[in-house]
């Protein structure tokens, strides 16, 4: 059994549910471009970078446009997304998350963020969680998307903790793979069948405790 010294959290789908705001913003773009974009389509964008998400959306709508136009549409989507997340409040923190952060702090287990989102710092500020984090790695500080382990390895490096002593919490398949590729343990948050490569899966942080970190 390895002593766990740090927990690294994905943001969307683990700490907070921002997928619903991404959906509203992407759907508005698809409406404008004249094709249907459903909640099922939105599942394909979870954990995926902004530009890759746009490419997937355009593939769904069979729309071909220049790189310049893509940049413009991504910026337009992001403007709408930001207008939505600016209205977020601490009430949107997913159940059990803050209590778990407190117990980690009390037991000197470090906390890092490992998110693909370039808007992560703004979201953490809106939900008043920034102060819990010893390190923040987000879409602004990485070159390679999950399942590449870069985001989590940087988190471990910033914390000064060996990757084998880190546990990653992830809701996306690519995120679970990124943790495994980084030599870390991974607890899936969500559906056990979907996240079957994780060490184990919880449906939410009300099921989580320090004792369960010892595995
Ligand atoms: P942004 P995570 C991801 O966050 C979202 O799951 C994904 O849907 C989004 O496209 C990506 O962030 C980039 O977000 O446009 O704000 O940079 O799950 O890695 O915390
Ligand atoms: Mg996620």
XYZ file of N, CA, C and O and ligand atoms in Angstrom:
881
model
N 0.844 -1.209 0.000
C 0.000 0.000 0.000
C 0.880 1.260 0.000
O 1.774 1.379 0.819
N 0.656 2.161 -0.945
C 1.470 3.375 -1.057
C 0.859 4.493 -0.219
O -0.365 4.651 -0.208
N 1.749 5.265 0.421
C 1.218 6.431 1.156
C 0.826 7.522 0.145
O 1.628 7.899 -0.707
N -0.406 7.981 0.254
C -0.880 9.018 -0.670
C -0.570 10.399 -0.091
O -0.952 10.711 1.032
N 0.132 11.227 -0.906
C 0.519 12.560 -0.437
C -0.213 13.680 -1.150
O -0.130 14.847 -0.739
N -0.874 13.350 -2.275
C -1.578 14.408 -3.005
C -2.777 13.853 -3.755
O -2.777 12.696 -4.190
N -3.792 14.690 -3.889
C -4.947 14.377 -4.731
C -5.023 15.429 -5.828
O -4.905 16.628 -5.555
N -5.220 14.969 -7.053
C -5.322 15.885 -8.193
C -6.734 15.756 -8.765
O -7.180 14.651 -9.088
N -7.408 16.885 -8.874
C -8.808 16.878 -9.278
C -8.977 17.469 -10.676
O -8.481 18.569 -10.960
N -9.717 16.750 -11.511
C -10.251 17.336 -12.730
C -11.310 18.352 -12.265
O -11.742 18.319 -11.104
N -11.715 19.262 -13.132
C -12.690 20.273 -12.688
C -14.111 19.925 -13.154
O -14.966 19.551 -12.338
N -14.314 20.031 -14.470
C -15.664 19.801 -15.001
C -16.078 18.345 -14.808
O -15.393 17.434 -15.268
N -17.179 18.133 -14.107
C -17.692 16.781 -13.897
C -17.187 16.133 -12.615
O -17.642 15.057 -12.245
N -16.239 16.804 -11.941
C -15.704 16.261 -10.685
C -15.985 17.232 -9.535
O -16.559 16.851 -8.511
N -15.578 18.489 -9.729
C -15.767 19.496 -8.683
C -17.079 20.249 -8.925
O -17.783 20.648 -8.000
N -17.419 20.420 -10.180
C -18.551 21.250 -10.557
C -19.085 20.753 -11.906
O -18.340 20.125 -12.657
N -20.346 21.009 -12.180
C -20.904 20.548 -13.453
C -20.984 21.711 -14.444
O -22.032 22.333 -14.609
N -19.855 21.976 -15.113
C -19.874 23.058 -16.105
C -20.300 22.553 -17.481
O -20.516 23.360 -18.386
N -20.462 21.219 -17.625
C -20.834 20.662 -18.936
C -22.146 21.281 -19.433
O -22.328 21.492 -20.627
N -23.054 21.605 -18.481
C -24.350 22.169 -18.909
C -24.173 23.553 -19.539
O -24.901 23.925 -20.448
N -23.161 24.296 -19.068
C -22.909 25.624 -19.656
C -22.183 25.505 -20.991
O -22.472 26.253 -21.927
N -21.230 24.532 -21.056
C -20.600 24.276 -22.360
C -21.691 23.915 -23.372
O -21.667 24.397 -24.501
N -22.643 23.080 -22.943
C -23.704 22.624 -23.864
C -24.516 23.807 -24.406
O -24.746 23.912 -25.611
N -24.938 24.694 -23.506
C -25.733 25.859 -23.937
C -24.950 26.656 -24.991
O -25.494 27.051 -26.026
N -23.657 26.874 -24.706
C -22.851 27.710 -25.599
C -22.593 27.025 -26.948
O -22.742 27.640 -28.012
N -22.250 25.720 -26.921
C -22.022 25.002 -28.183
C -23.310 24.895 -28.983
O -23.311 24.988 -30.211
N -24.430 24.678 -28.272
C -25.717 24.517 -28.978
C -26.093 25.808 -29.706
O -26.591 25.779 -30.825
N -25.831 26.925 -29.046
C -26.143 28.215 -29.679
C -25.342 28.378 -30.974
O -25.859 28.867 -31.979
N -24.096 27.922 -30.946
C -23.251 27.994 -32.143
C -23.814 27.091 -33.246
O -23.921 27.507 -34.407
N -24.200 25.851 -32.857
C -24.750 24.903 -33.838
C -26.052 25.443 -34.426
O -26.280 25.342 -35.642
N -26.896 26.043 -33.582
C -28.159 26.636 -34.062
C -27.868 27.666 -35.149
O -28.510 27.698 -36.195
N -26.875 28.492 -34.878
C -26.496 29.551 -35.826
C -25.987 28.979 -37.144
O -26.258 29.505 -38.215
N -25.242 27.849 -37.012
C -24.681 27.219 -38.210
C -25.729 26.352 -38.914
O -25.496 25.845 -40.003
N -26.879 26.118 -38.242
C -28.006 25.446 -38.878
C -28.022 23.935 -38.775
O -28.480 23.248 -39.687
N -27.521 23.348 -37.684
C -27.678 21.905 -37.491
C -27.982 21.608 -36.036
O -27.786 22.456 -35.152
N -28.441 20.351 -35.819
C -28.853 19.975 -34.471
C -27.660 19.505 -33.639
O -26.796 18.758 -34.125
N -27.616 19.943 -32.393
C -26.556 19.515 -31.470
C -27.251 19.072 -30.186
O -27.915 19.860 -29.525
N -27.113 17.778 -29.867
C -27.868 17.214 -28.746
C -26.985 17.023 -27.506
O -25.766 17.120 -27.582
N -27.653 16.675 -26.387
C -26.905 16.406 -25.146
C -25.979 15.196 -25.338
O -24.911 15.118 -24.728
N -26.419 14.252 -26.192
C -25.548 13.094 -26.467
C -24.273 13.528 -27.187
O -23.171 13.069 -26.882
N -24.443 14.434 -28.139
C -23.251 14.981 -28.814
C -22.332 15.648 -27.798
O -21.110 15.534 -27.860
N -22.948 16.348 -26.860
C -22.163 17.082 -25.851
C -21.260 16.156 -25.034
O -20.183 16.544 -24.603
N -21.710 14.902 -24.846
C -20.898 13.920 -24.100
C -19.521 13.752 -24.742
O -18.534 13.515 -24.058
N -19.499 13.873 -26.089
C -18.236 13.667 -26.816
C -17.220 14.763 -26.519
O -16.033 14.616 -26.791
N -17.677 15.876 -25.967
C -16.789 17.019 -25.748
C -16.221 17.080 -24.332
O -15.371 17.914 -24.044
N -16.685 16.190 -23.473
C -16.239 16.244 -22.070
C -14.748 15.931 -21.958
O -14.287 14.916 -22.480
N -14.031 16.797 -21.288
C -12.593 16.598 -21.080
C -11.731 16.928 -22.283
O -10.514 16.832 -22.231
N -12.390 17.327 -23.392
C -11.694 17.612 -24.657
C -11.393 19.117 -24.733
O -12.194 19.922 -24.254
N -10.281 19.498 -25.348
C -9.925 20.927 -25.418
C -10.946 21.716 -26.247
O -11.724 21.147 -27.007
N -10.878 23.033 -26.116
C -11.854 23.897 -26.801
C -11.789 23.730 -28.322
O -12.814 23.541 -28.978
N -10.564 23.761 -28.912
C -10.459 23.696 -30.376
C -10.832 22.308 -30.899
O -11.461 22.197 -31.940
N -10.460 21.275 -30.154
C -10.836 19.902 -30.560
C -12.365 19.751 -30.449
O -12.989 19.112 -31.291
N -12.964 20.353 -29.430
C -14.422 20.308 -29.280
C -15.096 20.942 -30.498
O -16.071 20.411 -31.031
N -14.533 22.083 -30.934
C -15.114 22.768 -32.100
C -15.010 21.872 -33.331
O -15.973 21.753 -34.107
N -13.851 21.213 -33.503
C -13.687 20.315 -34.651
C -14.738 19.205 -34.622
O -15.320 18.866 -35.655
N -14.969 18.637 -33.436
C -15.974 17.561 -33.316
C -17.361 18.101 -33.676
O -18.121 17.486 -34.425
N -17.679 19.295 -33.155
C -18.981 19.918 -33.434
C -19.158 20.141 -34.942
O -20.213 19.850 -35.518
N -18.100 20.632 -35.593
C -18.187 20.904 -37.036
C -18.314 19.603 -37.835
O -19.002 19.562 -38.848
N -17.673 18.529 -37.330
C -17.820 17.211 -37.988
C -19.267 16.746 -37.891
O -19.831 16.217 -38.851
N -19.886 16.950 -36.713
C -21.286 16.555 -36.515
C -22.179 17.294 -37.525
O -23.061 16.717 -38.134
N -21.915 18.585 -37.701
C -22.736 19.393 -38.616
C -22.273 19.324 -40.062
O -22.876 19.943 -40.941
N -21.197 18.552 -40.311
C -20.592 18.452 -41.657
C -20.301 19.841 -42.237
O -20.599 20.148 -43.396
N -19.738 20.685 -41.401
C -19.412 22.060 -41.807
C -17.902 22.158 -42.007
O -17.131 21.712 -41.162
N -17.508 22.717 -43.157
C -16.071 22.931 -43.395
C -15.782 24.411 -43.490
O -16.394 25.114 -44.291
N -14.860 24.882 -42.669
C -14.527 26.309 -42.647
C -13.014 26.499 -42.469
O -12.310 25.565 -42.125
N -12.585 27.741 -42.715
C -11.143 28.033 -42.609
C -10.690 28.067 -41.145
O -11.520 28.198 -40.241
N -9.367 28.011 -40.959
C -8.798 28.082 -39.613
C -9.167 29.417 -38.961
O -9.489 29.473 -37.769
N -9.144 30.464 -39.760
C -9.465 31.800 -39.243
C -10.904 31.849 -38.700
O -11.168 32.372 -37.626
N -11.808 31.244 -39.471
C -13.214 31.213 -39.055
C -13.396 30.350 -37.796
O -14.189 30.664 -36.909
N -12.599 29.270 -37.708
C -12.657 28.411 -36.518
C -12.265 29.210 -35.279
O -12.901 29.109 -34.238
N -11.197 29.991 -35.415
C -10.732 30.799 -34.275
C -11.839 31.759 -33.843
O -12.076 31.979 -32.663
N -12.531 32.321 -34.835
C -13.587 33.290 -34.531
C -14.754 32.607 -33.808
O -15.271 33.115 -32.804
N -15.136 31.417 -34.302
C -16.265 30.698 -33.671
C -15.908 30.241 -32.249
O -16.743 30.299 -31.349
N -14.653 29.790 -32.063
C -14.233 29.334 -30.723
C -14.281 30.515 -29.747
O -14.711 30.356 -28.593
N -13.879 31.688 -30.235
C -13.899 32.877 -29.366
C -15.342 33.268 -29.043
O -15.667 33.633 -27.899
N -16.216 33.141 -30.047
C -17.630 33.485 -29.839
C -18.259 32.542 -28.808
O -18.965 32.978 -27.894
N -17.969 31.247 -28.951
C -18.490 30.269 -27.972
C -17.956 30.589 -26.585
O -18.689 30.555 -25.595
N -16.671 30.909 -26.521
C -16.078 31.149 -25.200
C -16.674 32.399 -24.544
O -16.868 32.430 -23.330
N -16.966 33.417 -25.343
C -17.580 34.633 -24.779
C -18.915 34.292 -24.125
O -19.218 34.740 -23.022
N -19.706 33.473 -24.812
C -21.009 33.102 -24.243
C -20.808 32.235 -22.990
O -21.469 32.457 -21.958
N -19.865 31.293 -23.074
C -19.589 30.408 -21.931
C -19.169 31.242 -20.715
O -19.653 31.016 -19.598
N -18.296 32.220 -20.932
C -17.835 33.051 -19.812
C -19.013 33.823 -19.210
O -19.124 33.941 -17.988
N -19.907 34.320 -20.063
C -21.052 35.064 -19.519
C -21.896 34.160 -18.610
O -22.496 34.623 -17.643
N -21.900 32.855 -18.890
C -22.667 31.910 -18.055
C -21.916 31.576 -16.769
O -22.509 31.563 -15.689
N -20.608 31.327 -16.869
C -19.880 30.929 -15.649
C -19.671 32.107 -14.702
O -19.475 31.907 -13.511
N -19.780 33.318 -15.226
C -19.673 34.484 -14.336
C -20.821 34.518 -13.328
O -20.719 35.131 -12.282
N -21.909 33.819 -13.662
C -23.071 33.803 -12.754
C -23.004 32.643 -11.764
O -23.913 32.461 -10.960
N -21.947 31.815 -11.849
C -21.869 30.650 -10.941
C -21.657 31.092 -9.497
O -21.078 32.139 -9.234
N -22.120 30.248 -8.571
C -21.961 30.528 -7.133
C -21.447 29.267 -6.430
O -21.507 28.159 -6.998
N -20.972 29.400 -5.180
C -20.488 28.218 -4.445
C -21.551 27.128 -4.292
O -21.207 25.969 -4.042
N -22.822 27.467 -4.459
C -23.875 26.443 -4.361
C -23.738 25.370 -5.431
O -24.321 24.291 -5.316
N -22.983 25.680 -6.473
C -22.839 24.715 -7.572
C -21.712 23.707 -7.367
O -21.528 22.813 -8.190
N -20.970 23.856 -6.257
C -19.944 22.848 -5.955
C -20.662 21.516 -5.758
O -21.686 21.455 -5.060
N -20.149 20.452 -6.360
C -20.856 19.165 -6.269
C -20.839 18.631 -4.827
O -19.899 18.903 -4.065
N -21.874 17.897 -4.422
C -22.017 17.467 -3.025
C -20.798 16.705 -2.503
O -20.275 15.824 -3.181
N -20.377 17.063 -1.294
C -19.294 16.344 -0.620
C -17.890 16.808 -0.980
O -16.926 16.436 -0.300
N -17.746 17.613 -2.034
C -16.414 18.009 -2.506
C -15.686 18.852 -1.457
O -14.549 18.563 -1.080
N -16.367 19.889 -0.960
C -15.661 20.796 -0.048
C -15.301 20.102 1.272
O -14.205 20.307 1.799
N -16.183 19.263 1.770
C -15.860 18.525 3.005
C -14.642 17.625 2.793
O -13.786 17.508 3.667
N -14.574 17.008 1.615
C -13.424 16.136 1.326
C -12.142 16.974 1.252
O -11.106 16.571 1.778
N -12.209 18.158 0.616
C -11.041 19.058 0.571
C -10.577 19.391 1.996
O -9.391 19.394 2.285
N -11.540 19.689 2.858
C -11.191 20.054 4.243
C -10.472 18.901 4.933
O -9.470 19.104 5.616
N -10.978 17.689 4.753
C -10.331 16.565 5.441
C -8.950 16.297 4.857
O -8.039 15.890 5.581
N -8.743 16.550 3.562
C -7.404 16.397 2.970
C -6.447 17.407 3.601
O -5.344 17.059 4.023
N -6.913 18.658 3.692
C -6.076 19.715 4.278
C -5.697 19.379 5.713
O -4.538 19.514 6.107
N -6.683 18.933 6.471
C -6.433 18.615 7.883
C -5.422 17.483 8.041
O -4.786 17.348 9.075
N -5.283 16.663 7.000
C -4.357 15.533 7.079
C -3.110 15.740 6.212
O -2.413 14.773 5.876
N -2.856 17.017 5.879
C -1.643 17.390 5.125
C -1.501 16.660 3.792
O -0.391 16.360 3.366
N -2.617 16.363 3.178
C -2.566 15.799 1.824
C -2.786 16.969 0.861
O -3.745 17.733 1.006
N -1.837 17.117 -0.079
C -1.895 18.280 -0.959
C -3.005 18.141 -2.007
O -3.415 17.033 -2.357
N -3.438 19.311 -2.484
C -4.553 19.357 -3.438
C -4.107 20.112 -4.692
O -3.561 21.214 -4.597
N -4.325 19.490 -5.864
C -4.015 20.188 -7.125
C -5.185 20.067 -8.081
O -6.018 19.150 -7.971
N -5.227 20.996 -9.039
C -6.215 20.915 -10.110
C -5.511 20.436 -11.371
O -4.397 20.880 -11.660
N -6.165 19.557 -12.126
C -5.628 19.103 -13.408
C -6.746 19.125 -14.433
O -7.417 18.129 -14.649
N -6.962 20.293 -15.030
C -8.121 20.490 -15.913
C -7.683 20.942 -17.298
O -6.691 21.644 -17.440
N -8.470 20.565 -18.318
C -8.202 21.014 -19.692
C -8.718 22.432 -19.925
O -8.404 23.050 -20.944
N -9.477 22.953 -18.977
C -10.152 24.231 -19.226
C -9.260 25.442 -18.999
O -8.611 25.573 -17.971
N -9.274 26.340 -19.988
C -8.541 27.608 -19.849
C -9.295 28.554 -18.913
O -8.767 29.570 -18.496
N -10.535 28.230 -18.629
C -11.343 29.081 -17.741
C -11.344 28.581 -16.295
O -12.070 29.131 -15.460
N -10.524 27.578 -16.007
C -10.541 26.968 -14.664
C -10.317 28.000 -13.540
O -11.067 27.994 -12.552
N -9.309 28.902 -13.658
C -9.104 29.855 -12.553
C -10.335 30.723 -12.278
O -10.677 30.977 -11.112
N -11.019 31.128 -13.344
C -12.222 31.947 -13.175
C -13.328 31.153 -12.472
O -14.002 31.659 -11.560
N -13.498 29.891 -12.860
C -14.539 29.049 -12.246
C -14.246 28.844 -10.759
O -15.129 29.010 -9.913
N -12.985 28.520 -10.442
C -12.624 28.299 -9.027
C -12.866 29.557 -8.202
O -13.304 29.480 -7.052
N -12.604 30.693 -8.818
C -12.819 31.951 -8.097
C -14.325 32.167 -7.855
O -14.749 32.503 -6.744
N -15.139 31.906 -8.870
C -16.593 32.112 -8.745
C -17.196 31.198 -7.667
O -18.138 31.575 -6.976
N -16.658 29.971 -7.556
C -17.240 29.041 -6.574
C -16.457 29.051 -5.262
O -16.711 28.241 -4.367
N -15.516 29.988 -5.190
C -14.804 30.242 -3.932
C -14.017 29.038 -3.418
O -14.035 28.745 -2.220
N -13.314 28.354 -4.323
C -12.525 27.183 -3.915
C -11.025 27.373 -4.118
O -10.237 26.512 -3.714
N -10.622 28.483 -4.732
C -9.210 28.682 -5.104
C -8.270 28.423 -3.928
O -7.224 27.803 -4.087
N -8.662 28.879 -2.745
C -7.766 28.831 -1.588
C -7.397 27.417 -1.140
O -6.441 27.235 -0.393
N -8.146 26.408 -1.590
C -7.806 25.034 -1.200
C -6.624 24.471 -1.996
O -6.012 23.484 -1.587
N -6.347 25.062 -3.156
C -5.400 24.422 -4.084
C -3.956 24.830 -3.852
O -3.626 26.010 -3.812
N -3.082 23.803 -3.737
C -1.644 24.028 -3.609
C -1.016 24.206 -4.989
O 0.071 24.750 -5.107
N -1.682 23.732 -6.023
C -1.191 23.908 -7.393
C -2.379 23.861 -8.345
O -3.340 23.115 -8.112
N -2.294 24.686 -9.401
C -3.357 24.685 -10.413
C -2.709 24.487 -11.783
O -1.854 25.271 -12.190
N -3.086 23.394 -12.452
C -2.636 23.165 -13.825
C -3.906 23.127 -14.675
O -4.826 22.361 -14.400
N -3.950 23.993 -15.690
C -5.171 24.085 -16.509
C -4.791 24.181 -17.985
O -3.620 24.044 -18.334
N -5.773 24.440 -18.823
C -5.548 24.491 -20.275
C -4.552 25.549 -20.710
O -4.026 25.486 -21.828
N -4.256 26.506 -19.829
C -3.290 27.552 -20.184
C -1.850 27.076 -20.022
O -0.939 27.692 -20.568
N -1.659 26.017 -19.238
C -0.278 25.635 -18.928
C 0.137 24.290 -19.517
O 1.178 23.757 -19.151
N -0.669 23.732 -20.409
C -0.285 22.435 -20.997
C -0.285 22.497 -22.525
O -0.992 23.314 -23.130
N 0.521 21.609 -23.129
C 0.578 21.521 -24.597
C -0.194 20.306 -25.090
O -0.721 20.305 -26.197
N -0.220 19.250 -24.254
C -0.806 17.989 -24.732
C -2.071 17.650 -23.964
O -2.095 17.711 -22.731
N -3.105 17.284 -24.719
C -4.399 16.983 -24.097
C -4.414 15.588 -23.489
O -3.653 14.705 -23.902
N -5.283 15.377 -22.472
C -5.536 14.030 -21.951
C -5.965 13.171 -23.150
O -6.704 13.691 -23.987
N -5.563 11.928 -23.317
C -4.960 11.008 -22.354
C -3.453 11.173 -22.140
O -2.858 10.336 -21.460
N -2.834 12.211 -22.730
C -1.437 12.449 -22.378
C -1.408 12.836 -20.889
O -2.250 13.609 -20.429
N -0.431 12.336 -20.137
C -0.435 12.606 -18.690
C 0.115 13.977 -18.289
O 0.187 14.276 -17.095
N 0.487 14.812 -19.275
C 1.170 16.078 -18.960
C 0.493 16.881 -17.845
O 1.144 17.345 -16.908
N -0.825 17.026 -17.937
C -1.546 17.882 -16.977
C -1.369 17.383 -15.538
O -1.177 18.175 -14.612
N -1.397 16.063 -15.363
C -1.282 15.508 -14.001
C 0.182 15.447 -13.543
O 0.468 15.680 -12.374
N 1.090 15.139 -14.477
C 2.516 15.093 -14.105
C 2.998 16.482 -13.684
O 3.777 16.630 -12.754
N 2.501 17.524 -14.390
C 2.875 18.889 -13.995
C 2.348 19.201 -12.603
O 3.015 19.841 -11.801
N 1.132 18.736 -12.325
C 0.546 18.952 -11.001
C 1.422 18.330 -9.924
O 1.759 18.967 -8.920
N 1.863 17.077 -10.150
C 2.716 16.375 -9.179
C 4.042 17.121 -9.019
O 4.538 17.292 -7.897
N 4.551 17.593 -10.153
C 5.840 18.318 -10.125
C 5.712 19.615 -9.321
O 6.540 19.906 -8.461
N 4.655 20.383 -9.586
C 4.435 21.640 -8.846
C 4.309 21.372 -7.343
O 4.721 22.174 -6.518
N 3.701 20.235 -7.011
C 3.508 19.912 -5.589
C 4.758 19.305 -4.957
O 4.852 19.217 -3.735
N 5.677 18.833 -5.803
C 6.864 18.156 -5.300
C 6.541 16.774 -4.756
O 7.154 16.312 -3.791
N 5.573 16.118 -5.375
C 5.149 14.780 -4.921
C 5.404 13.774 -6.057
O 5.166 14.080 -7.231
N 5.879 12.592 -5.691
C 6.105 11.531 -6.667
C 4.754 11.104 -7.278
O 3.789 10.913 -6.526
N 4.680 10.948 -8.607
C 3.400 10.531 -9.219
C 2.756 9.301 -8.569
O 1.531 9.250 -8.457
N 3.570 8.346 -8.117
C 2.957 7.136 -7.513
C 2.262 7.437 -6.188
O 1.467 6.632 -5.705
N 2.548 8.622 -5.629
C 1.889 8.993 -4.365
C 0.710 9.952 -4.603
O 0.240 10.603 -3.671
N 0.284 10.021 -5.871
C -0.857 10.892 -6.214
C -2.075 10.058 -6.591
O -1.956 9.022 -7.252
N -3.246 10.549 -6.220
C -4.504 9.970 -6.689
C -5.225 11.032 -7.519
O -5.361 12.176 -7.087
N -5.648 10.634 -8.716
C -6.381 11.540 -9.607
C -7.869 11.214 -9.529
O -8.255 10.038 -9.508
N -8.694 12.249 -9.502
C -10.154 12.089 -9.580
C -10.608 12.578 -10.950
O -10.370 13.733 -11.305
N -11.261 11.709 -11.700
C -11.614 12.014 -13.089
C -12.997 11.494 -13.479
O -13.400 10.433 -13.013
N -13.681 12.247 -14.343
C -14.994 11.795 -14.825
C -14.963 11.383 -16.297
O -15.972 10.893 -16.817
N -13.825 11.599 -16.976
C -13.775 11.307 -18.418
C -12.811 10.145 -18.678
O -11.786 10.009 -18.005
N -13.141 9.314 -19.675
C -12.302 8.156 -20.002
C -10.873 8.615 -20.312
O -9.903 8.048 -19.797
N -10.746 9.672 -21.123
C -9.400 10.156 -21.495
C -8.629 10.615 -20.255
O -7.404 10.480 -20.195
N -9.345 11.134 -19.265
C -8.703 11.592 -18.035
C -8.204 10.423 -17.196
O -7.120 10.476 -16.615
N -9.010 9.353 -17.141
C -8.585 8.143 -16.411
C -7.326 7.587 -17.080
O -6.342 7.249 -16.411
N -7.339 7.548 -18.411
C -6.161 7.028 -19.140
C -4.945 7.911 -18.874
O -3.830 7.412 -18.714
N -5.160 9.233 -18.804
C -4.042 10.163 -18.553
C -3.408 9.869 -17.193
O -2.176 9.858 -17.060
N -4.243 9.620 -16.194
C -3.725 9.310 -14.855
C -2.914 8.014 -14.888
O -1.795 7.957 -14.366
N -3.470 6.993 -15.538
C -2.766 5.704 -15.630
C -1.438 5.893 -16.380
O -0.392 5.405 -15.962
N -1.489 6.650 -17.487
C -0.270 6.892 -18.281
C 0.791 7.638 -17.470
O 1.979 7.541 -17.754
N 0.338 8.403 -16.469
C 1.277 9.134 -15.610
C 1.739 8.308 -14.414
O 2.456 8.821 -13.551
N 1.313 7.054 -14.335
C 1.731 6.176 -13.240
C 1.030 6.508 -11.929
O 1.552 6.220 -10.847
N -0.148 7.122 -12.027
C -0.885 7.518 -10.821
C -2.076 6.592 -10.586
O -2.562 5.941 -11.515
N -2.578 6.638 -9.373
C -3.826 5.936 -9.087
C -4.970 6.815 -9.578
O -4.826 8.040 -9.660
N -6.107 6.186 -9.878
C -7.223 6.999 -10.360
C -8.554 6.520 -9.787
O -8.870 5.322 -9.834
N -9.294 7.450 -9.235
C -10.650 7.164 -8.771
C -11.599 7.843 -9.762
O -11.519 9.063 -9.983
N -12.443 7.051 -10.390
C -13.405 7.596 -11.347
C -14.580 8.216 -10.609
O -14.972 7.742 -9.537
N -15.118 9.280 -11.182
C -16.306 9.913 -10.607
C -17.391 9.836 -11.679
O -17.289 10.489 -12.726
N -18.393 8.988 -11.434
C -19.454 8.830 -12.435
C -19.852 7.381 -12.577
O -20.027 6.675 -11.584
N -19.932 6.934 -13.844
C -20.464 5.613 -14.138
C -19.351 4.539 -14.137
O -18.351 4.668 -14.861
N -19.542 3.488 -13.309
C -18.510 2.457 -13.138
C -18.240 1.688 -14.435
O -17.112 1.266 -14.690
N -19.251 1.507 -15.284
C -19.015 0.776 -16.533
C -18.192 1.605 -17.505
O -17.295 1.097 -18.180
N -18.503 2.896 -17.562
C -17.771 3.781 -18.482
C -16.320 3.954 -18.044
O -15.414 3.980 -18.871
N -16.118 4.083 -16.726
C -14.773 4.401 -16.209
C -14.082 3.144 -15.671
O -13.419 3.175 -14.649
N -14.252 2.032 -16.389
C -13.826 0.751 -15.827
C -12.310 0.564 -15.729
O -11.846 -0.412 -15.170
N -11.526 1.500 -16.256
C -10.071 1.396 -16.086
C -9.585 2.065 -14.793
O -8.420 1.945 -14.425
N -10.473 2.792 -14.128
C -10.091 3.441 -12.865
C -9.900 2.371 -11.782
O -10.435 1.261 -11.898
N -9.147 2.720 -10.711
C -8.945 1.748 -9.623
C -10.270 1.403 -8.974
O -10.556 0.266 -8.646
N -11.092 2.420 -8.736
C -12.504 2.208 -8.397
C -13.272 3.474 -8.736
O -12.679 4.499 -9.078
N -14.587 3.361 -8.689
C -15.430 4.472 -9.142
C -16.405 4.865 -8.036
O -16.986 4.003 -7.381
N -16.549 6.178 -7.828
C -17.572 6.671 -6.894
C -18.607 7.435 -7.718
O -18.283 7.957 -8.788
N -19.826 7.502 -7.220
C -20.812 8.280 -7.978
C -20.808 9.728 -7.528
O -21.331 10.606 -8.212
N -20.172 10.011 -6.386
C -20.057 11.387 -5.902
C -19.213 11.398 -4.645
O -18.894 10.332 -4.089
N -18.836 12.604 -4.190
C -17.899 12.692 -3.059
C -18.529 12.383 -1.704
O -17.816 12.235 -0.723
N -19.854 12.251 -1.670
C -20.465 11.793 -0.419
C -20.032 10.365 -0.111
O -20.126 9.911 1.020
N -19.548 9.661 -1.143
C -19.075 8.276 -0.954
C -17.586 8.238 -0.638
O -17.014 7.160 -0.480
N -16.943 9.398 -0.584
C -15.484 9.417 -0.454
C -15.069 9.731 0.977
O -15.743 10.464 1.692
N -13.948 9.136 1.394
C -13.400 9.409 2.721
C -11.897 9.200 2.656
O -11.395 8.580 1.707
N -11.183 9.684 3.670
C -9.732 9.497 3.705
C -9.375 8.015 3.721
O -8.412 7.592 3.102
N -10.181 7.239 4.434
C -9.921 5.793 4.547
C -9.893 5.151 3.149
O -9.084 4.274 2.872
N -10.745 5.650 2.262
C -10.819 5.035 0.928
C -9.617 5.403 0.049
O -9.445 4.879 -1.038
N -8.795 6.360 0.541
C -7.583 6.709 -0.232
C -6.487 5.669 -0.025
O -5.505 5.653 -0.754
N -6.655 4.865 1.005
C -5.641 3.842 1.297
C -6.015 2.569 0.554
O -6.792 1.756 1.038
N -5.487 2.421 -0.669
C -5.780 1.188 -1.422
C -4.567 0.780 -2.245
O -3.625 1.509 -2.360
P -12.398 25.756 -21.993
P -12.103 19.457 -17.517
C -12.852 20.513 -19.860
O -12.742 20.608 -18.465
C -14.305 20.261 -20.239
O -14.710 18.992 -19.782
C -14.435 20.305 -21.734
O -15.785 20.098 -22.095
C -13.933 21.652 -22.268
O -14.016 21.696 -23.689
C -12.483 21.834 -21.824
O -12.417 21.771 -20.405
C -11.903 23.169 -22.283
O -12.600 24.206 -21.658
O -13.088 26.047 -23.273
O -13.008 26.457 -20.802
O -10.894 26.006 -22.080
O -13.070 18.312 -17.497
O -10.737 19.081 -18.079
O -11.991 20.174 -16.196
Mg -13.950 16.426 -16.553
